[in-house]
Short mmCIF file of C-alpha atoms in Angstrom, two decimals:
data_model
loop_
_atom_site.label_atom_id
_atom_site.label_comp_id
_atom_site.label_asym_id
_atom_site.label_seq_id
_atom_site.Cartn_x
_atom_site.Cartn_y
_atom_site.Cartn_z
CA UNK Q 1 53.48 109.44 105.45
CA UNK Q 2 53.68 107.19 108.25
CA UNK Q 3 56.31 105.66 110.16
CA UNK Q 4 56.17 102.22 108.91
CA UNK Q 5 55.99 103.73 104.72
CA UNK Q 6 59.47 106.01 105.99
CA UNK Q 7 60.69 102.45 106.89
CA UNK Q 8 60.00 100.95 104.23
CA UNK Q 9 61.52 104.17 101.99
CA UNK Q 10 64.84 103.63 103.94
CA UNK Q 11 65.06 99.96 103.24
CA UNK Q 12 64.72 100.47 99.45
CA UNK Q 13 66.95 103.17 99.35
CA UNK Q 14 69.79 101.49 101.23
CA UNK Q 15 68.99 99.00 98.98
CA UNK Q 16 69.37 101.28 95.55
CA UNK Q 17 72.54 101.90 96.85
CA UNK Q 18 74.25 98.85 96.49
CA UNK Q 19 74.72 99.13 92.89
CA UNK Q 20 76.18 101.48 90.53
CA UNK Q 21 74.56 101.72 87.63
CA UNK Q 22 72.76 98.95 86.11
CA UNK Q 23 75.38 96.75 87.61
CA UNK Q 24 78.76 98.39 88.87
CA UNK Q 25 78.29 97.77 92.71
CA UNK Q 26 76.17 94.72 92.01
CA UNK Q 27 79.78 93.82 90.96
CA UNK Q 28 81.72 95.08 93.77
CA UNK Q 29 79.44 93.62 96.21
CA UNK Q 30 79.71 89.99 93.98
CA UNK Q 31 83.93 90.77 93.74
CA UNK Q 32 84.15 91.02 97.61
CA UNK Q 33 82.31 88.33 97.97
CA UNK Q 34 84.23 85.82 96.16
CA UNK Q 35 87.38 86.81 98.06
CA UNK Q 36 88.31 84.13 100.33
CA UNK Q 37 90.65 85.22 103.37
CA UNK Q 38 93.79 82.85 103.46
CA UNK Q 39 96.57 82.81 105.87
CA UNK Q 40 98.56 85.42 103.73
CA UNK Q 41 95.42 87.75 103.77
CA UNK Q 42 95.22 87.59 107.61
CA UNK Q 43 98.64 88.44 107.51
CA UNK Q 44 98.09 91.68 105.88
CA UNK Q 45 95.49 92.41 107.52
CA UNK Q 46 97.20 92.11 110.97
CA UNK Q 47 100.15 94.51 109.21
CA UNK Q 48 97.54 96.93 108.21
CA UNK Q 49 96.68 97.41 112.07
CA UNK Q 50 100.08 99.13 112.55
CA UNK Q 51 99.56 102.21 110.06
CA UNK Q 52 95.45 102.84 111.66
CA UNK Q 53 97.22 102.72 115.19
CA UNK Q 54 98.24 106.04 116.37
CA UNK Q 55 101.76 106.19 118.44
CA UNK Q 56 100.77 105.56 121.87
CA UNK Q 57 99.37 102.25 119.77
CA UNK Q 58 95.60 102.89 119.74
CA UNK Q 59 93.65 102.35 116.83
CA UNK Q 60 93.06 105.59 114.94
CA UNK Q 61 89.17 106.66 114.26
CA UNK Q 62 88.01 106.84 110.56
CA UNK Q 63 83.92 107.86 111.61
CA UNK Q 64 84.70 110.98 110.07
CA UNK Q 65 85.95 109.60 106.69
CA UNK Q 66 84.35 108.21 103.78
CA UNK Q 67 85.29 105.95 100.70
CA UNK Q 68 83.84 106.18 97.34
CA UNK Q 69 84.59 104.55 94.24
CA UNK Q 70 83.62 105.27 90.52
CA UNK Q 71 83.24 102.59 87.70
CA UNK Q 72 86.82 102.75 86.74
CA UNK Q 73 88.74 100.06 88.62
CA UNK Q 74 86.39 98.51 91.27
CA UNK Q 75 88.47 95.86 91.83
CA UNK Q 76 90.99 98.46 93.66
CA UNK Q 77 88.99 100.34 94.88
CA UNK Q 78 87.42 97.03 96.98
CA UNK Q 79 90.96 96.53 98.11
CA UNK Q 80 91.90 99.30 99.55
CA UNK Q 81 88.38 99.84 101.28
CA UNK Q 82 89.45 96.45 102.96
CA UNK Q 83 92.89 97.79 104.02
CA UNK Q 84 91.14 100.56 105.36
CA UNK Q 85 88.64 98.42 107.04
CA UNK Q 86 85.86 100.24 106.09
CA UNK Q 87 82.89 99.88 103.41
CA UNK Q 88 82.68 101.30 100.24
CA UNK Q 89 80.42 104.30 100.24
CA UNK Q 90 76.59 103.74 98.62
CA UNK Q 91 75.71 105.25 95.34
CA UNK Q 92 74.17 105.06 91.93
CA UNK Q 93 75.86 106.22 88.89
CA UNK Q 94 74.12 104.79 85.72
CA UNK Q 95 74.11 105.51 81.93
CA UNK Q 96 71.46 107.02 80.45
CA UNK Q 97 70.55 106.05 77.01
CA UNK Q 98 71.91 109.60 75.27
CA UNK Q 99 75.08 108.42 77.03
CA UNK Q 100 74.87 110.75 80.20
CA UNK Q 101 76.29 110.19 83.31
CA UNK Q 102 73.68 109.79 86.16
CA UNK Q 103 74.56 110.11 89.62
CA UNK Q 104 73.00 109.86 93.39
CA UNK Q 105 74.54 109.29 96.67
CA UNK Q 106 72.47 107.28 98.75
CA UNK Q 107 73.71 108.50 102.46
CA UNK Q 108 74.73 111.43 104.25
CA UNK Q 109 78.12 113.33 103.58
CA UNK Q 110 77.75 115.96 105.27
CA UNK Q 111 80.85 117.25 107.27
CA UNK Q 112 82.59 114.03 106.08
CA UNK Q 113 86.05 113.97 105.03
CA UNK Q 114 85.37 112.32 101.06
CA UNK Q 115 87.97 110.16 98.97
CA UNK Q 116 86.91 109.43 95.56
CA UNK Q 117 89.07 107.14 93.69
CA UNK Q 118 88.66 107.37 90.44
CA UNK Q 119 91.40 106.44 88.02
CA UNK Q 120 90.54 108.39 84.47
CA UNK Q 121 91.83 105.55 82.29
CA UNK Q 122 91.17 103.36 79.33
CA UNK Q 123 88.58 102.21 78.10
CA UNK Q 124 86.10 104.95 78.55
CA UNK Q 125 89.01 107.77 79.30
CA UNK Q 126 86.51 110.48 79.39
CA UNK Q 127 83.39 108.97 80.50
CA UNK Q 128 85.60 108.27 83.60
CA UNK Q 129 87.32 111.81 83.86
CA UNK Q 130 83.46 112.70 83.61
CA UNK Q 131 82.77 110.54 86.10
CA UNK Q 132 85.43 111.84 88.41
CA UNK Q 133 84.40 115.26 87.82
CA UNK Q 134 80.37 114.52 88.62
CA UNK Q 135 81.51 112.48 92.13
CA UNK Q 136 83.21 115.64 93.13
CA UNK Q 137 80.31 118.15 91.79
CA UNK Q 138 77.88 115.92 93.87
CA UNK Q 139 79.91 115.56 97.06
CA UNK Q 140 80.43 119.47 97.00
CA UNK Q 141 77.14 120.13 96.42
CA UNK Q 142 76.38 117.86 99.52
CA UNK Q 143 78.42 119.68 101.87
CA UNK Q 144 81.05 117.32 102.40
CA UNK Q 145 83.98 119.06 104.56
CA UNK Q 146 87.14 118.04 102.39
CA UNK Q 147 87.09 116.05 99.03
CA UNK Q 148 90.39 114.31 98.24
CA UNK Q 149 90.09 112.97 94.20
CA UNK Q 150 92.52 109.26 94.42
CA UNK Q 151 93.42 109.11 90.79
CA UNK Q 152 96.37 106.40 90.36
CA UNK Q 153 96.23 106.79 86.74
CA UNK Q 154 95.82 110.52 85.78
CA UNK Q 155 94.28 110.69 82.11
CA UNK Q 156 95.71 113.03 79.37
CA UNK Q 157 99.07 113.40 81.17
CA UNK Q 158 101.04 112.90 78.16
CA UNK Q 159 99.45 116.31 77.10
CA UNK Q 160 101.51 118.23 79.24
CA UNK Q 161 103.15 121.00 77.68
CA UNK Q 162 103.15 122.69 73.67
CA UNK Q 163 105.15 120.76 70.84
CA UNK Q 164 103.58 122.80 68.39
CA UNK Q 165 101.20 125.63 67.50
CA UNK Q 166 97.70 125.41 67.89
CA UNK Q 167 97.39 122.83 70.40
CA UNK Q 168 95.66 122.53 73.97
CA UNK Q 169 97.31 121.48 76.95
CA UNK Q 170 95.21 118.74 78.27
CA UNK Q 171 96.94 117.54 81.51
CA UNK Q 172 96.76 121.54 82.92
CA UNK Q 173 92.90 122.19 81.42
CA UNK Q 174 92.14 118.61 83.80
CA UNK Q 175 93.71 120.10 86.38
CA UNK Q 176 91.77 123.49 86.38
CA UNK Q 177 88.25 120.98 85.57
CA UNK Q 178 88.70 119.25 88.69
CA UNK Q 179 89.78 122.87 91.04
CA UNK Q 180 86.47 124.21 89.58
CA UNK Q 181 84.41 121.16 90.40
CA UNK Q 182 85.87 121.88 94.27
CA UNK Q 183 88.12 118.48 94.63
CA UNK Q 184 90.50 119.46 98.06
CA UNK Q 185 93.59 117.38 97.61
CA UNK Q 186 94.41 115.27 95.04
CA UNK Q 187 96.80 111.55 95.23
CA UNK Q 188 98.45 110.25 91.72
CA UNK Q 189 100.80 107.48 90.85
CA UNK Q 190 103.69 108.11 88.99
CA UNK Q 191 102.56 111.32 86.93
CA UNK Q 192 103.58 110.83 83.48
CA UNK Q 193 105.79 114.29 84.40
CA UNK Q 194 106.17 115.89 88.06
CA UNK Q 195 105.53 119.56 86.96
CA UNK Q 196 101.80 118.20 86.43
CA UNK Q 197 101.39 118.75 90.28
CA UNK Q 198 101.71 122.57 89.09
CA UNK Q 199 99.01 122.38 87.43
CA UNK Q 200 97.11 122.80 90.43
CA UNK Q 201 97.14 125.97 92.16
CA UNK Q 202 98.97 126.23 95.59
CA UNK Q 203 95.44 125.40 97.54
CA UNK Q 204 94.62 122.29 96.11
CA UNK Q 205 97.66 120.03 97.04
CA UNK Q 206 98.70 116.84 95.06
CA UNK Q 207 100.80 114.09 96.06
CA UNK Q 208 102.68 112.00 93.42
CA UNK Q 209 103.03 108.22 94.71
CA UNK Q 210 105.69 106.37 93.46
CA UNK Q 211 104.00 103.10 92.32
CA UNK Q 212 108.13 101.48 92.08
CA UNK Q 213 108.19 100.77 96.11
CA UNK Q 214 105.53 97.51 95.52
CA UNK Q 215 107.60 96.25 92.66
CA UNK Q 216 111.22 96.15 94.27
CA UNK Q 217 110.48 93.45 96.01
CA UNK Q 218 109.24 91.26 93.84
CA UNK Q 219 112.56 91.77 91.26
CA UNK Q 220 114.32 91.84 94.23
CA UNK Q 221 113.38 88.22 94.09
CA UNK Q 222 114.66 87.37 91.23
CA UNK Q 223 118.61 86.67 92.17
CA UNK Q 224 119.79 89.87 90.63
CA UNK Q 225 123.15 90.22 91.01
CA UNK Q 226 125.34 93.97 91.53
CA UNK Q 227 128.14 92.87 89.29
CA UNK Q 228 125.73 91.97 86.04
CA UNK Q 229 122.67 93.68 86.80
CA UNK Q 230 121.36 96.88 84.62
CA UNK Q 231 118.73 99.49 85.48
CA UNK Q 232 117.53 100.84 81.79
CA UNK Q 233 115.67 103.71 80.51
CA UNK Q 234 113.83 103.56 77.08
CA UNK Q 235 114.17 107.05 76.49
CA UNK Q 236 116.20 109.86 77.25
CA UNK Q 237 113.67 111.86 79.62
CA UNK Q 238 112.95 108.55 81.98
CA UNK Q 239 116.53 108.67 82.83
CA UNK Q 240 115.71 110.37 86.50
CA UNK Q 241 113.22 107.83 87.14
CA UNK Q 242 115.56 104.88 85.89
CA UNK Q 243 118.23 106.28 88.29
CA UNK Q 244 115.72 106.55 91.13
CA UNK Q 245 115.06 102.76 90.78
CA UNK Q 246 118.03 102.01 90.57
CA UNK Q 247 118.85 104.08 94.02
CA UNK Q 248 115.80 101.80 95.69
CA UNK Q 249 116.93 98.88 94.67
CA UNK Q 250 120.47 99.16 96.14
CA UNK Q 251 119.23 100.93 99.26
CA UNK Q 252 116.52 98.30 100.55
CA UNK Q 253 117.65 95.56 98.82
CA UNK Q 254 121.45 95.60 98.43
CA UNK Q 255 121.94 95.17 94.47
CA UNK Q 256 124.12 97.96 93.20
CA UNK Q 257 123.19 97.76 89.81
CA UNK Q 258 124.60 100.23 86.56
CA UNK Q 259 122.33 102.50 84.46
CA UNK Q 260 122.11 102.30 80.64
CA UNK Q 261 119.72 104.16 78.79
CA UNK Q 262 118.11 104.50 75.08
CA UNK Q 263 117.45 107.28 72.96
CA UNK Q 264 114.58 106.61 70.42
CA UNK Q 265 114.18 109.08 67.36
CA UNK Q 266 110.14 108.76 66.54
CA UNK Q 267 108.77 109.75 63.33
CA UNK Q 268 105.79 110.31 65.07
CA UNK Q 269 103.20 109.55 68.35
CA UNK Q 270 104.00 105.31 68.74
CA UNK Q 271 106.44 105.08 65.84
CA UNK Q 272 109.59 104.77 66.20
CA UNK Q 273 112.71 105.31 63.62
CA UNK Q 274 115.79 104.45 65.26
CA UNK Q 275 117.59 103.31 68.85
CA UNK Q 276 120.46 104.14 70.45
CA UNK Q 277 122.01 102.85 73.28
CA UNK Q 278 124.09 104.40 75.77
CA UNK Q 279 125.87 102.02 78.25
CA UNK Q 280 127.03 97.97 78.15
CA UNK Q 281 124.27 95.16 78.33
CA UNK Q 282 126.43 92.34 77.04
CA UNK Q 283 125.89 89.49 79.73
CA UNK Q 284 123.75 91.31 82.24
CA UNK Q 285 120.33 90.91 83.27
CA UNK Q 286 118.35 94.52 82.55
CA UNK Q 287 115.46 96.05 83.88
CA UNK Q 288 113.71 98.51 81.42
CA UNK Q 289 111.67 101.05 83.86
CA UNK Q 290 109.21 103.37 82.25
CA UNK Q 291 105.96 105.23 84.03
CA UNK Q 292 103.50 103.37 81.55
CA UNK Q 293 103.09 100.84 78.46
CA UNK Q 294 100.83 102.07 75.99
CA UNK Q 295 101.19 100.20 72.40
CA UNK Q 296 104.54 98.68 73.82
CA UNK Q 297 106.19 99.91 70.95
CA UNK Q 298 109.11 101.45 72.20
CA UNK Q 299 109.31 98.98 75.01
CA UNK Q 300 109.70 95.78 72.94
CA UNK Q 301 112.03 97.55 70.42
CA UNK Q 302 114.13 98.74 72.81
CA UNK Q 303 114.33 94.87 74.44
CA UNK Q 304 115.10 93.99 70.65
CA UNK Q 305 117.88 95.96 70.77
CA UNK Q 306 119.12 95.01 74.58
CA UNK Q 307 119.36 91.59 73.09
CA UNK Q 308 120.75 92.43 70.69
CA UNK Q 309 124.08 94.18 72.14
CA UNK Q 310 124.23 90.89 74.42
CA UNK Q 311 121.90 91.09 77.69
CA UNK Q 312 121.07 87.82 79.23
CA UNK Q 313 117.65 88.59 80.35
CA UNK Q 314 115.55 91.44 79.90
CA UNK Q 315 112.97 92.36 82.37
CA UNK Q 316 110.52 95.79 82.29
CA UNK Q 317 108.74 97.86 84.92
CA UNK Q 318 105.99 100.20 84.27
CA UNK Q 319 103.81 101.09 87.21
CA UNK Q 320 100.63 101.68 84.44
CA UNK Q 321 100.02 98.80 82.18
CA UNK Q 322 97.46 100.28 79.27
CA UNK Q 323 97.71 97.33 77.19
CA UNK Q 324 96.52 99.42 74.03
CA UNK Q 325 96.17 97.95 70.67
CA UNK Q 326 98.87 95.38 69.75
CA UNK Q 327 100.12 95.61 72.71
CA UNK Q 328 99.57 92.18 74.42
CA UNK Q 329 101.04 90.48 71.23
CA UNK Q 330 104.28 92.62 70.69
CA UNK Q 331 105.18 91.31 74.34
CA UNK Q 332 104.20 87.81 73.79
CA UNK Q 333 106.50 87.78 70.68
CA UNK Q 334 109.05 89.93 71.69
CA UNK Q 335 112.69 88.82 73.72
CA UNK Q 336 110.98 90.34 76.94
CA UNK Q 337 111.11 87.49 79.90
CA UNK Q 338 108.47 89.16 82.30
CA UNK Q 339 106.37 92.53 82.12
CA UNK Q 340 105.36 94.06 85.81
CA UNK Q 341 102.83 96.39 86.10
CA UNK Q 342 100.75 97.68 88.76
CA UNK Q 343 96.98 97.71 89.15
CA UNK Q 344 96.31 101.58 88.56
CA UNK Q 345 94.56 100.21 85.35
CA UNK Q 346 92.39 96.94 84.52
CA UNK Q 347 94.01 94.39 82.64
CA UNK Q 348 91.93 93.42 79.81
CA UNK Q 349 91.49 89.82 78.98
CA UNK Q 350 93.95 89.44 76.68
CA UNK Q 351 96.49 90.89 79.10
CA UNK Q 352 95.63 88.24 81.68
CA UNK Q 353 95.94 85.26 79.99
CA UNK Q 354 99.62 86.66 78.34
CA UNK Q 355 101.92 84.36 80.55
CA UNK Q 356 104.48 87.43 80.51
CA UNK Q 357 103.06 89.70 82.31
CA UNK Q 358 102.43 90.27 86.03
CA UNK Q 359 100.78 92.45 87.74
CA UNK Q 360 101.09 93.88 91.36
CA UNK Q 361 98.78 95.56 93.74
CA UNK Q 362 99.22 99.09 95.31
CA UNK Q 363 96.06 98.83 97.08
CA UNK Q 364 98.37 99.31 100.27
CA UNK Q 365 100.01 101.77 99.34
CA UNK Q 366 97.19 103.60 98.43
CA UNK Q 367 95.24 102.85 101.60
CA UNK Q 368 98.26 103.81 103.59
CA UNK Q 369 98.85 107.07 101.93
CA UNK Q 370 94.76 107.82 102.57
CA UNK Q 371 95.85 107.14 106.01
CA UNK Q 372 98.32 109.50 106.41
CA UNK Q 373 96.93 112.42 104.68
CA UNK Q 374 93.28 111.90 106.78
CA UNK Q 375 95.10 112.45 109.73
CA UNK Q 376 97.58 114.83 108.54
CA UNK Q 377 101.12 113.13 108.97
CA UNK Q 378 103.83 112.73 106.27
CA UNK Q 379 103.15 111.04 103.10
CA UNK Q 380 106.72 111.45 101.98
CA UNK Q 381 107.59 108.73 104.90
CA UNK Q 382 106.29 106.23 103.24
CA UNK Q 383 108.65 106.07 100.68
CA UNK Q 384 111.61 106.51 102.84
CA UNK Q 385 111.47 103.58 105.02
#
């Protein structure tokens, strides 16, 4: 072949590897496009320079580190690439018609240090876990040097442990799927439960973010006051994660709020007999904090019933917004005043155009927390600043 066809071969498949699929990173390429840089962007981006500056204030090198993205949430994946200030890595991954999962890296890995992010959510839950676990097989099999899976919402969580006979559990079996595909490290968001991390054995490490830091200040925002302000927990196990919100809140931001929480009795998976509540509401503003909203069952009920023992306003947290079902309906109906919710999962379109709920980006957290663990400082400092 000569020089001038190898040219030509390059050109095409640099090319190829702008899109993912029949149109995934045609899309990312179209989403970063349309991004216009304001004033408040350039902001960022200047803050950004402190955490890829090293101590003695030079700007930390990232040649040896890599950025890929599935199909799942391109629109955060985009993000934190531009925190990073580097490119999303080239691929294909397409569909075949038997509903396979195609996919081909289109440059060298080699050596490289690879993060994947990947989050195995809804719609599609295991096409992406399947996706996920294919990116890793393929960057193995290309000799990458260290493979870090970025998952900020980890799939079948809720499976963690045995209720009852006969019955898998899903969150550990993911675990073990992604250790045999050769993943290195792995970086969640607010696991559904901490002991997940022990899934994994003691050689594949995995940080738990907590998705709660990008959300404080935003309700911090909202004139809370200490005397009539109420940190909430919908059920009985959330209670630790209430409290730790609760801590935040009054640490950074100076509102000493009180806890409440609510035990639910459920007749079974997303229904719900009966609410109790443990604490006073009457004339405070409450925050309800939970890890995720699926059908927002329990979540509206349990405003229902914050109302109804007298709170003044009732707001909820939930760093993954799944939106499922009647979701997006029971919160426009229900005595909620605002939903927040991170962008570990898409919002459908129906979740958008709902006037009550917000969501916020991690993207920087995320990119920050790639930062620290590519050149091996503490990832628990970022949440105690």
């Amino acid at each position: 072949m000569s020089m001038k066809s190898i040219g030509k071969s390059r050109m095409a498949l640099g090319m190829a590897g702008l899109c993912v699929g029949a149109s995934a990173l045609t899309y990312h390429q179209t989403y970063a496009q349309q991004q216009t840089e304001s004033d408040e962007e350039k902001s960022e981006s200047e803050s950004i320079q402190v955490f890829l500056s090293s101590e003695d204030g030079s700007p930390m090198d990232l040649s040896s580190m890599k950025v890929f993205s599935g199909t799942a949430n391109l629109p955060l994946s985009t993000e934190i690439a531009k925190h990073l200030g580097v490119d999303l890595g080239k691929l294909q991954i397409k569909t075949y018609a038997d509903g396979e999962i195609g996919i081909n890296v289109h440059e060298n890995v080699r050596g490289k240090d690879i993060y994947i992010i990947q989050p195995t959510c809804p719609p599609g839950v295991n096409d992406n876990l399947m996706e996920l676990i294919l990116l890793v097989s393929t960057m193995r099999r290309a000799s990458a040097r260290k493979i870090t899976a970025v998952i900020p919402y980890f799939g079948y969580a809720r499976q963690d442990r045995k209720m009852q006979s006969r019955v898998p559990i899903s969150a550990a079996d993911v675990c073990r799927l992604l250790e045999a595909m050769g993943v290195d490290r792995v970086v969640a968001v607010d696991l559904h439960c901490g002991q997940i991390q022990g899934f994994f054995g003691p050689r594949t490490p995995c940080d738990n973010l907590e998705g709660s830091v990008v959300a404080l200040p935003h309700f911090a925002g909202l004139d809370l006051k200490s005397e009539n302000t109420i940190v909430a927990s919908p059920d009985a196990g959330g209670v630790h994660r209430a409290k730790h919100f609760r801590d935040r809140l009054k640490k950074h931001h100076g509102v000493d709020a009180g806890l409440a929480m609510i035990i639910k009795q459920r007749l079974r998976a997303n229904a719900i007999e009966r609410m109790d509540l443990v604490g006073n509401v009457e004339g405070c503003d409450v925050i309800l904090v939970d890890d995720m909203i699926d059908t927002a069952g329990t979540l509206t009920k349990a405003a229902s019933e914050l109302h109804a023992r007298g709170a003044r306003r009732v707001y909820a947290y939930a760093t993954h917004g799944l939106f499922n079902g009647p979701a997006v309906s029971r919160i426009q109906s229900s005595d909620i005043d605002q939903v927040v919710v991170c962008d570990t999962v898409p919002l459908s379109t129906n979740a958008k155009q709902c006037d009550k709920i917000k969501q916020i980006s991690i993207g920087k957290l995320l990119s920050e927390a790639i930062v620290r663990i590519h050149f091996k400082q503490s990832v628990s400092a970022l949440f105690s600043k």
